[in-house]
Protein backbone atom coordinates (compact mmCIF):
# COMPACT_ATOMS: atom_id res chain seq x y z
CA UNK A 1 0.03 0.20 0.38
CA UNK A 2 2.91 2.34 0.86
CA UNK A 3 4.45 1.48 -2.88
CA UNK A 4 1.18 2.05 -4.38
CA UNK A 5 0.49 5.79 -2.22
CA UNK A 6 4.20 7.28 -3.31
CA UNK A 7 4.15 7.60 -6.81
CA UNK A 8 0.47 8.61 -6.89
CA UNK A 9 2.19 11.68 -3.85
CA UNK A 10 4.87 11.96 -6.31
CA UNK A 11 2.68 12.66 -9.30
CA UNK A 12 0.02 15.16 -7.26
CA UNK A 13 3.23 16.78 -6.07
CA UNK A 14 4.65 17.48 -9.68
CA UNK A 15 0.84 18.20 -10.54
CA UNK A 16 1.14 20.93 -8.78
CA UNK A 17 4.23 22.21 -9.46
CA UNK A 18 3.06 22.66 -13.27
CA UNK A 19 -0.09 24.65 -11.80
CA UNK A 20 2.33 26.52 -9.81
CA UNK A 21 4.10 27.47 -12.57
CA UNK A 22 1.01 28.35 -14.39
CA UNK A 23 -0.09 31.08 -12.07
CA UNK A 24 3.62 32.40 -11.79
CA UNK A 25 3.81 32.18 -15.65
CA UNK A 26 0.24 34.70 -15.24
CA UNK A 27 1.55 36.90 -12.26
CA UNK A 28 4.82 37.88 -14.57
CA UNK A 29 2.64 38.01 -17.87
CA UNK A 30 0.53 40.94 -16.25
CA UNK A 31 3.33 42.43 -15.07
CA UNK A 32 7.00 42.20 -16.25
CA UNK A 33 5.31 44.72 -18.93
CA UNK A 34 5.34 47.76 -16.79
CA UNK A 35 8.79 48.65 -16.80
CA UNK A 36 9.29 47.48 -20.46
CA UNK A 37 6.39 51.23 -21.63
CA UNK A 38 8.65 53.49 -21.57
CA UNK A 39 10.65 51.21 -24.61
CA UNK A 40 7.97 49.81 -26.21
CA UNK A 41 6.46 53.60 -26.92
CA UNK A 42 9.98 54.89 -28.21
CA UNK A 43 9.88 51.38 -30.15
CA UNK A 44 7.34 51.12 -31.36
CA UNK A 45 5.83 54.72 -32.03
CA UNK A 46 2.91 54.55 -29.15
CA UNK A 47 1.32 58.08 -28.75
CA UNK A 48 1.11 58.15 -24.90
CA UNK A 49 -2.82 58.20 -25.09
CA UNK A 50 -2.18 55.26 -26.44
CA UNK A 51 0.60 53.66 -24.74
CA UNK A 52 -1.65 52.26 -22.00
CA UNK A 53 -3.27 49.83 -24.16
CA UNK A 54 0.11 46.82 -23.91
CA UNK A 55 -1.94 46.82 -20.63
CA UNK A 56 -5.41 47.70 -20.76
CA UNK A 57 -6.24 45.35 -23.56
CA UNK A 58 -5.01 42.56 -21.22
CA UNK A 59 -6.92 43.65 -18.71
CA UNK A 60 -10.19 44.01 -20.62
CA UNK A 61 -9.50 40.16 -22.19
CA UNK A 62 -8.46 38.33 -19.12
CA UNK A 63 -11.62 40.27 -17.03
CA UNK A 64 -13.99 39.53 -19.43
CA UNK A 65 -13.02 35.91 -20.78
CA UNK A 66 -13.00 34.27 -17.10
CA UNK A 67 -17.16 33.59 -16.84
CA UNK A 68 -16.25 31.84 -20.39
CA UNK A 69 -13.58 30.35 -19.87
CA UNK A 70 -14.60 28.88 -16.00
CA UNK A 71 -17.66 26.57 -17.37
CA UNK A 72 -15.23 25.54 -21.20
CA UNK A 73 -12.62 24.38 -18.63
CA UNK A 74 -16.23 22.06 -16.76
CA UNK A 75 -17.66 21.03 -19.79
CA UNK A 76 -14.74 20.81 -22.42
CA UNK A 77 -12.38 19.29 -20.24
CA UNK A 78 -9.74 20.86 -17.34
CA UNK A 79 -6.48 19.15 -19.16
CA UNK A 80 -7.35 20.23 -22.26
CA UNK A 81 -8.67 24.23 -21.60
CA UNK A 82 -4.97 24.76 -19.49
CA UNK A 83 -2.52 22.87 -22.13
CA UNK A 84 -4.90 25.10 -25.04
CA UNK A 85 -4.73 28.01 -23.10
CA UNK A 86 -0.82 27.77 -22.51
CA UNK A 87 -0.30 26.86 -26.20
CA UNK A 88 -2.45 30.66 -26.83
CA UNK A 89 0.34 32.15 -24.13
CA UNK A 90 3.18 30.74 -26.35
CA UNK A 91 2.22 31.55 -29.72
CA UNK A 92 0.71 35.08 -28.68
CA UNK A 93 3.98 35.70 -26.32
CA UNK A 94 6.00 34.65 -29.55
CA UNK A 95 4.26 37.04 -31.96
CA UNK A 96 4.18 40.08 -29.66
CA UNK A 97 7.88 39.99 -29.17
CA UNK A 98 8.31 40.65 -33.15
CA UNK A 99 5.73 42.27 -33.62
CA UNK A 100 7.03 45.58 -35.55
CA UNK A 101 3.96 48.06 -34.95
CA UNK A 102 1.35 49.15 -32.11
CA UNK A 103 -1.51 47.44 -33.52
CA UNK A 104 -0.26 44.71 -33.89
CA UNK A 105 1.24 44.75 -30.01
CA UNK A 106 -1.59 45.33 -28.13
CA UNK A 107 -3.86 42.79 -30.64
CA UNK A 108 -1.45 40.10 -29.05
CA UNK A 109 -1.81 41.73 -25.52
CA UNK A 110 -5.77 41.33 -26.02
CA UNK A 111 -4.76 36.88 -27.18
CA UNK A 112 -2.44 37.41 -23.75
CA UNK A 113 -5.42 38.10 -22.16
CA UNK A 114 -7.80 35.72 -23.35
CA UNK A 115 -5.26 32.46 -22.85
CA UNK A 116 -4.95 34.35 -19.01
CA UNK A 117 -9.13 33.64 -19.34
CA UNK A 118 -8.79 30.66 -19.85
CA UNK A 119 -5.98 29.38 -17.86
CA UNK A 120 -6.75 30.64 -14.34
CA UNK A 121 -10.11 29.47 -13.71
CA UNK A 122 -8.47 25.85 -15.89
CA UNK A 123 -5.58 26.01 -13.31
CA UNK A 124 -7.53 26.55 -10.12
CA UNK A 125 -10.02 24.11 -10.81
CA UNK A 126 -7.85 21.30 -11.46
CA UNK A 127 -6.45 21.73 -8.18
CA UNK A 128 -9.98 22.19 -6.18
CA UNK A 129 -11.03 18.11 -7.58
CA UNK A 130 -6.33 16.62 -7.33
CA UNK A 131 -6.72 17.39 -3.95
CA UNK A 132 -9.40 17.11 -2.54
CA UNK A 133 -11.45 19.40 -0.02
CA UNK A 134 -9.32 20.11 3.16
CA UNK A 135 -6.07 20.30 4.64
CA UNK A 136 -4.16 18.79 1.14
CA UNK A 137 -6.05 21.78 -0.54
CA UNK A 138 -5.54 24.80 1.34
CA UNK A 139 -1.52 23.50 1.33
CA UNK A 140 -2.38 23.18 -2.55
CA UNK A 141 -3.69 26.76 -2.74
CA UNK A 142 -0.97 28.47 -0.75
CA UNK A 143 1.51 26.69 -2.64
CA UNK A 144 -0.56 28.21 -5.75
CA UNK A 145 -0.82 31.36 -3.64
CA UNK A 146 2.77 32.18 -3.60
CA UNK A 147 3.93 31.49 -7.07
CA UNK A 148 1.25 34.20 -7.81
CA UNK A 149 2.65 36.60 -5.46
CA UNK A 150 5.74 35.89 -6.33
CA UNK A 151 5.30 36.87 -10.28
CA UNK A 152 3.28 39.94 -9.85
CA UNK A 153 6.20 41.28 -7.68
CA UNK A 154 9.27 39.85 -9.12
CA UNK A 155 7.48 40.88 -12.88
CA UNK A 156 9.46 44.53 -12.32
CA UNK A 157 12.06 42.91 -11.62
CA UNK A 158 12.70 40.54 -14.21
CA UNK A 159 10.76 43.22 -16.55
CA UNK A 160 14.17 45.49 -15.91
CA UNK A 161 16.19 42.49 -16.13
CA UNK A 162 15.87 41.93 -19.37
CA UNK A 163 14.98 45.07 -20.76
CA UNK A 164 17.76 46.82 -20.22
CA UNK A 165 20.24 43.30 -21.00
CA UNK A 166 18.04 42.11 -24.02
CA UNK A 167 15.64 45.18 -25.21
CA UNK A 168 11.38 44.64 -24.54
CA UNK A 169 10.55 42.15 -26.56
CA UNK A 170 12.65 40.03 -24.42
CA UNK A 171 9.58 40.79 -21.49
CA UNK A 172 7.27 38.74 -24.49
CA UNK A 173 9.65 36.13 -25.48
CA UNK A 174 10.77 34.88 -21.78
CA UNK A 175 7.18 33.50 -21.75
CA UNK A 176 7.82 31.45 -24.92
CA UNK A 177 9.68 28.29 -23.78
CA UNK A 178 7.84 28.35 -20.50
CA UNK A 179 4.24 28.60 -21.52
CA UNK A 180 5.45 25.64 -24.34
CA UNK A 181 6.75 23.22 -21.40
CA UNK A 182 3.44 24.57 -18.69
CA UNK A 183 1.52 22.48 -21.87
CA UNK A 184 3.25 20.07 -22.86
CA UNK A 185 3.85 18.97 -18.59
CA UNK A 186 0.18 19.57 -18.45
CA UNK A 187 -0.77 16.60 -20.75
CA UNK A 188 1.01 13.99 -19.76
CA UNK A 189 0.76 15.09 -15.85
CA UNK A 190 -2.69 16.16 -15.33
CA UNK A 191 -5.54 13.66 -15.64
CA UNK A 192 -6.99 12.47 -19.51
CA UNK A 193 -10.16 14.11 -19.71
CA UNK A 194 -13.86 12.32 -20.61
CA UNK A 195 -14.69 11.96 -24.18
CA UNK A 196 -15.93 15.40 -25.56
CA UNK A 197 -19.73 13.70 -26.67
CA UNK A 198 -20.06 12.61 -22.87
CA UNK A 199 -20.37 16.33 -22.11
CA UNK A 200 -22.94 18.52 -21.87
CA UNK A 201 -24.94 21.29 -23.88
CA UNK A 202 -23.22 24.80 -24.34
CA UNK A 203 -24.46 27.63 -23.64
CA UNK A 204 -23.31 29.65 -26.59
CA UNK A 205 -25.61 32.34 -26.20
CA UNK A 206 -25.12 32.57 -22.60
CA UNK A 207 -21.55 32.85 -23.21
CA UNK A 208 -22.02 35.34 -25.79
CA UNK A 209 -23.67 37.85 -23.58
CA UNK A 210 -21.90 37.41 -20.61
CA UNK A 211 -18.24 37.55 -22.52
CA UNK A 212 -19.80 40.67 -24.74
CA UNK A 213 -21.04 42.51 -21.46
CA UNK A 214 -18.23 41.87 -18.55
CA UNK A 215 -15.38 42.86 -21.47
CA UNK A 216 -17.66 46.08 -22.12
CA UNK A 217 -17.71 47.25 -18.19
CA UNK A 218 -14.32 46.42 -17.82
CA UNK A 219 -13.45 48.10 -21.07
CA UNK A 220 -15.62 51.32 -19.59
CA UNK A 221 -13.92 50.93 -15.75
CA UNK A 222 -10.33 50.72 -17.49
CA UNK A 223 -11.29 53.30 -19.98
CA UNK A 224 -13.37 55.81 -18.54
CA UNK A 225 -11.11 57.26 -16.62
CA UNK A 226 -9.45 59.30 -19.45
CA UNK A 227 -11.78 59.45 -22.25
CA UNK A 228 -14.38 61.21 -19.78
CA UNK A 229 -16.89 59.35 -18.76
CA UNK A 230 -19.72 61.36 -20.67
CA UNK A 231 -17.66 60.56 -24.10
CA UNK A 232 -20.18 58.73 -26.69
CA UNK A 233 -17.18 55.55 -26.63
CA UNK A 234 -17.72 54.74 -23.03
CA UNK A 235 -21.72 55.74 -22.30
CA UNK A 236 -21.84 53.25 -26.24
CA UNK A 237 -20.10 51.16 -24.48
CA UNK A 238 -22.35 51.42 -21.13
CA UNK A 239 -25.52 51.11 -22.71
CA UNK A 240 -24.14 47.91 -24.85
CA UNK A 241 -23.07 46.07 -21.18
CA UNK A 242 -25.68 46.85 -19.61
CA UNK A 243 -27.97 45.27 -22.37
CA UNK A 244 -25.89 42.50 -23.01
CA UNK A 245 -25.73 41.70 -19.05
CA UNK A 246 -29.34 41.50 -18.94
CA UNK A 247 -30.02 39.37 -21.72
CA UNK A 248 -27.66 37.03 -20.01
CA UNK A 249 -30.01 37.00 -17.53
CA UNK A 250 -32.91 36.40 -19.58
CA UNK A 251 -30.87 33.30 -21.35
CA UNK A 252 -29.59 31.64 -17.93
CA UNK A 253 -33.35 31.77 -16.20
CA UNK A 254 -34.18 30.17 -19.72
CA UNK A 255 -31.87 27.97 -21.06
CA UNK A 256 -32.31 23.85 -20.50
CA UNK A 257 -27.83 23.82 -19.26
CA UNK A 258 -27.09 27.70 -17.85
CA UNK A 259 -23.57 28.98 -18.19
CA UNK A 260 -24.01 29.69 -14.65
CA UNK A 261 -26.02 27.63 -12.40
CA UNK A 262 -28.66 29.12 -10.96
CA UNK A 263 -27.30 27.16 -7.83
CA UNK A 264 -24.19 28.44 -7.50
CA UNK A 265 -25.57 31.79 -6.54
CA UNK A 266 -27.07 30.29 -3.14
CA UNK A 267 -23.91 29.11 -2.47
CA UNK A 268 -22.66 31.76 1.15
CA UNK A 269 -19.64 30.51 0.88
CA UNK A 270 -18.99 31.30 -2.94
CA UNK A 271 -20.85 34.96 -3.33
CA UNK A 272 -19.15 35.90 0.26
CA UNK A 273 -15.99 34.71 -1.51
CA UNK A 274 -16.83 36.95 -4.66
CA UNK A 275 -16.89 39.36 -3.05
CA UNK A 276 -13.88 39.10 -0.92
CA UNK A 277 -12.00 38.91 -4.61
CA UNK A 278 -13.38 42.37 -5.26
CA UNK A 279 -12.50 43.61 -2.24
CA UNK A 280 -9.26 42.41 -2.60
CA UNK A 281 -8.17 43.56 -5.75
CA UNK A 282 -8.97 46.58 -5.27
CA UNK A 283 -7.43 47.21 -2.16
CA UNK A 284 -4.29 44.84 -1.66
CA UNK A 285 -3.21 44.77 -6.02
CA UNK A 286 -3.68 48.53 -6.27
CA UNK A 287 -0.97 48.88 -3.42
CA UNK A 288 2.09 47.89 -6.38
CA UNK A 289 0.69 50.77 -8.93
CA UNK A 290 1.31 53.22 -5.41
CA UNK A 291 4.21 52.00 -4.73
CA UNK A 292 5.38 52.52 -8.80
CA UNK A 293 4.77 56.02 -8.75
CA UNK A 294 6.12 56.91 -5.51
CA UNK A 295 9.04 54.41 -5.86
CA UNK A 296 10.05 55.84 -10.00
CA UNK A 297 7.96 59.62 -9.87
CA UNK A 298 9.00 60.98 -6.36
CA UNK A 299 11.41 59.20 -5.47
CA UNK A 300 13.59 59.01 -8.86
CA UNK A 301 14.26 55.32 -8.19
CA UNK A 302 15.58 53.46 -11.66
CA UNK A 303 13.83 50.80 -13.21
CA UNK A 304 15.96 48.11 -11.73
CA UNK A 305 16.06 50.04 -8.46
CA UNK A 306 12.29 49.54 -8.64
CA UNK A 307 12.04 46.57 -9.24
CA UNK A 308 14.70 45.43 -6.01
CA UNK A 309 11.83 47.16 -3.22
CA UNK A 310 9.34 45.06 -4.47
CA UNK A 311 11.93 41.64 -4.00
CA UNK A 312 10.76 42.35 0.77
CA UNK A 313 6.67 42.59 -0.19
CA UNK A 314 7.10 39.22 -2.57
CA UNK A 315 8.54 37.47 -0.11
CA UNK A 316 6.72 37.82 2.65
CA UNK A 317 3.47 37.82 0.63
CA UNK A 318 4.73 33.91 -0.03
CA UNK A 319 4.98 33.69 4.25
CA UNK A 320 1.75 35.18 4.80
CA UNK A 321 0.43 32.71 2.07
CA UNK A 322 2.04 29.24 4.07
CA UNK A 323 0.86 31.68 6.77
CA UNK A 324 -2.63 31.45 6.05
CA UNK A 325 -3.00 27.86 5.12
CA UNK A 326 -1.49 26.86 8.70
CA UNK A 327 -3.82 29.15 10.45
CA UNK A 328 -7.00 28.20 8.26
CA UNK A 329 -6.33 24.28 9.91
CA UNK A 330 -6.07 25.96 13.62
CA UNK A 331 -8.51 29.03 13.87
CA UNK A 332 -10.77 28.18 10.57
CA UNK A 333 -11.19 30.55 7.17
CA UNK A 334 -13.33 33.67 8.70
CA UNK A 335 -10.72 33.45 11.68
CA UNK A 336 -7.52 33.70 9.41
CA UNK A 337 -9.35 35.74 7.30
CA UNK A 338 -10.66 38.79 9.82
CA UNK A 339 -7.33 38.57 11.72
CA UNK A 340 -5.74 38.39 7.67
CA UNK A 341 -7.38 41.92 6.71
CA UNK A 342 -6.90 43.34 10.00
CA UNK A 343 -3.27 42.88 10.00
CA UNK A 344 -3.13 44.17 6.30
CA UNK A 345 -5.52 47.50 7.07
CA UNK A 346 -2.80 47.85 10.05
CA UNK A 347 0.27 47.77 7.67
CA UNK A 348 -1.32 50.39 5.18
CA UNK A 349 -2.16 52.81 7.42
CA UNK A 350 2.00 52.29 8.90
CA UNK A 351 2.88 52.15 4.94
CA UNK A 352 1.20 55.44 4.58
CA UNK A 353 2.47 57.39 7.05
CA UNK A 354 5.99 56.57 5.91
CA UNK A 355 5.22 57.95 3.38
CA UNK A 356 8.13 60.71 2.49
CA UNK A 357 10.01 62.56 0.05
CA UNK A 358 13.78 62.15 1.27
CA UNK A 359 12.78 59.29 4.15
CA UNK A 360 14.45 56.32 2.99
CA UNK A 361 13.42 52.62 1.42
CA UNK A 362 13.61 51.19 5.56
CA UNK A 363 11.03 53.61 6.83
CA UNK A 364 8.41 52.23 4.55
CA UNK A 365 9.70 48.58 5.54
CA UNK A 366 7.05 47.77 9.03
CA UNK A 367 4.11 48.77 6.85
CA UNK A 368 5.19 46.53 3.95
CA UNK A 369 5.19 43.66 6.01
CA UNK A 370 2.49 43.92 8.24
CA UNK A 371 0.76 44.57 4.77
CA UNK A 372 1.92 41.99 2.34
CA UNK A 373 1.20 39.77 6.03
CA UNK A 374 -1.88 40.22 5.42
CA UNK A 375 -2.69 40.02 1.34
CA UNK A 376 -0.90 36.85 1.56
CA UNK A 377 -2.90 35.10 3.87
CA UNK A 378 -6.25 36.70 2.69
CA UNK A 379 -4.97 35.70 -0.59
CA UNK A 380 -5.18 31.73 0.63
CA UNK A 381 -8.23 32.83 1.91
CA UNK A 382 -10.63 33.66 -0.02
CA UNK A 383 -9.94 30.88 -2.78
CA UNK A 384 -10.86 28.46 0.10
CA UNK A 385 -13.35 29.36 1.00
CA UNK A 386 -14.49 30.20 -3.18
CA UNK A 387 -13.80 26.09 -3.46
CA UNK A 388 -14.91 24.83 -0.51
CA UNK A 389 -18.60 22.87 -0.93
CA UNK A 390 -18.58 23.41 -4.49
CA UNK A 391 -19.46 19.86 -6.51
CA UNK A 392 -15.92 19.10 -9.04
CA UNK A 393 -18.36 19.55 -12.15
CA UNK A 394 -18.67 23.46 -11.53
CA UNK A 395 -15.05 24.27 -9.83
CA UNK A 396 -14.51 25.76 -13.73
CA UNK A 397 -17.19 28.06 -13.18
CA UNK A 398 -16.85 28.63 -9.71
CA UNK A 399 -13.29 29.82 -10.34
CA UNK A 400 -14.94 32.06 -12.82
CA UNK A 401 -17.11 33.99 -11.08
CA UNK A 402 -15.31 34.86 -8.51
CA UNK A 403 -12.00 35.89 -11.08
CA UNK A 404 -13.97 37.55 -12.56
CA UNK A 405 -15.30 39.86 -9.70
CA UNK A 406 -11.61 40.23 -8.75
CA UNK A 407 -10.95 41.88 -12.07
CA UNK A 408 -13.61 43.38 -11.94
CA UNK A 409 -13.33 45.13 -8.45
CA UNK A 410 -9.52 45.55 -9.59
CA UNK A 411 -10.78 47.64 -11.92
CA UNK A 412 -13.31 49.94 -9.90
CA UNK A 413 -10.68 49.64 -6.75
CA UNK A 414 -8.01 50.80 -8.82
CA UNK A 415 -10.03 53.67 -10.66
CA UNK A 416 -11.45 54.89 -7.92
CA UNK A 417 -8.18 55.88 -6.29
CA UNK A 418 -6.44 57.90 -8.77
CA UNK A 419 -9.64 59.74 -9.10
CA UNK A 420 -9.73 60.19 -5.11
CA UNK A 421 -5.92 60.35 -5.34
CA UNK A 422 -5.28 62.43 -8.52
CA UNK A 423 -2.41 60.56 -9.10
CA UNK A 424 -3.33 60.82 -12.94
CA UNK A 425 -2.49 64.26 -13.56
CA UNK A 426 1.07 65.20 -15.10
CA UNK A 427 0.87 68.49 -13.68
CA UNK A 428 0.58 67.85 -10.10
CA UNK A 429 4.63 68.67 -7.88
CA UNK A 430 6.16 66.34 -6.93
CA UNK A 431 4.94 67.41 -3.08
CA UNK A 432 1.66 66.98 -4.32
CA UNK A 433 1.57 63.66 -6.28
CA UNK A 434 2.99 62.31 -3.02
CA UNK A 435 0.17 63.34 -0.78
CA UNK A 436 -2.02 61.92 -3.34
CA UNK A 437 -0.60 58.74 -3.23
CA UNK A 438 -0.76 58.95 0.43
CA UNK A 439 -4.48 60.03 0.50
CA UNK A 440 -5.86 56.36 -1.80
CA UNK A 441 -3.07 54.21 0.23
CA UNK A 442 -5.26 55.84 3.61
CA UNK A 443 -8.30 54.36 1.67
CA UNK A 444 -6.82 51.55 0.46
CA UNK A 445 -6.04 51.13 4.46
CA UNK A 446 -9.64 52.00 5.11
CA UNK A 447 -11.09 49.46 2.22
CA UNK A 448 -9.69 46.64 3.78
CA UNK A 449 -10.89 46.91 7.26
CA UNK A 450 -14.65 47.58 6.44
CA UNK A 451 -13.62 44.23 4.73
CA UNK A 452 -12.15 43.04 7.65
CA UNK A 453 -15.86 44.04 9.42
CA UNK A 454 -17.52 42.83 7.19
CA UNK A 455 -16.49 38.93 7.28
CA UNK A 456 -16.26 39.36 11.12
CA UNK A 457 -20.16 40.11 10.47
CA UNK A 458 -20.94 37.03 8.48
CA UNK A 459 -23.66 34.40 10.58
CA UNK A 460 -21.66 30.68 10.29
CA UNK A 461 -20.01 28.44 11.75
CA UNK A 462 -17.00 28.92 10.13
CA UNK A 463 -15.43 26.03 7.84
CA UNK A 464 -12.47 24.67 8.02
């Protein structure tokens, strides 16, 4: 019996390594281009206004297709979707590295975003089906979360090194061997999917209306602050988004095989996790933007210097994911989430108080450490909550729902925080910019604190 279980454990360990690497690639791909933006703009002749679409095209496509990607993993097969998404990443990254025009690169970033919207829920649903609910799954989610946190922060450093050494195309080409290896490893290590003929009907109209409505919604939230909320493009997109989402709601009530089964909207744990992912991305995930503004614009750090400054939060967030997993076993998910959010709120407050136009990096360390610990713990806890009690056949769409609110929450939160801090105004003096960054992080601390109070107020026995 021991000899039979050892290979199974080894195979699961290798599968988790692949799934964690996939999350690392997703996080790197999202963050690595920030440092390369100036070089991309000058190399391909982007205007100052259009350069933002190197980032925005990825965000809009990812946010819009996540729900579809999650359901596709359930219906088409998790291994198939994982492999196809990895190959899509590899091919689009290669084309991106060879791009000779701004339009091609923006299109490539949109395709990469679609790849991310397929890969993220497929990866998460594979974890939630390969690992049994409880300590085994919690441990796997903490490893997966640590890899994602590391990718978000190490992406800045890696991007700076690659751009300085090889130019901006290298931030795309670096994904090609990684994504190709993921596709091969996933095909070898993950359990085979059922034949497609045995799968249920696919809600095509629901998929199209949901994807179109969410994509337009994310587009409005991302592009609205710059274009102006009253511009014709934003108004038309907002109206179309509302109409498509209304159509989606009607279709889901009448179709025999809905894209999002109604039973999921009665699952309190999943609904709570969806609210938590929106809050998480609106608060914790917005901090790197304001830290980048502070480091590069206020303090004058170089690209590599900024990347090095993000090493500490990367390491501490990874530690937080592991600490969160262990705390769940002792305290339960709800208590751990409240504690993690409280620590994160105190850290954000300490960080805001430490901002100074001439202070050393060491002044920021206490706030960064506390906030990053809370961030890592909250990340692990919210995905444990999102998967708990969900049937295996619904894990993909549940992951898609929670990750969609993650993206929408991030778009809403960052747009609101930039407006509150007025840091998007290029005419600000250094002192005014510093005040704006500080104000935004104060609001982030308040938002995290409100999340802790909301979780504490939830009734019911905390799941372990």
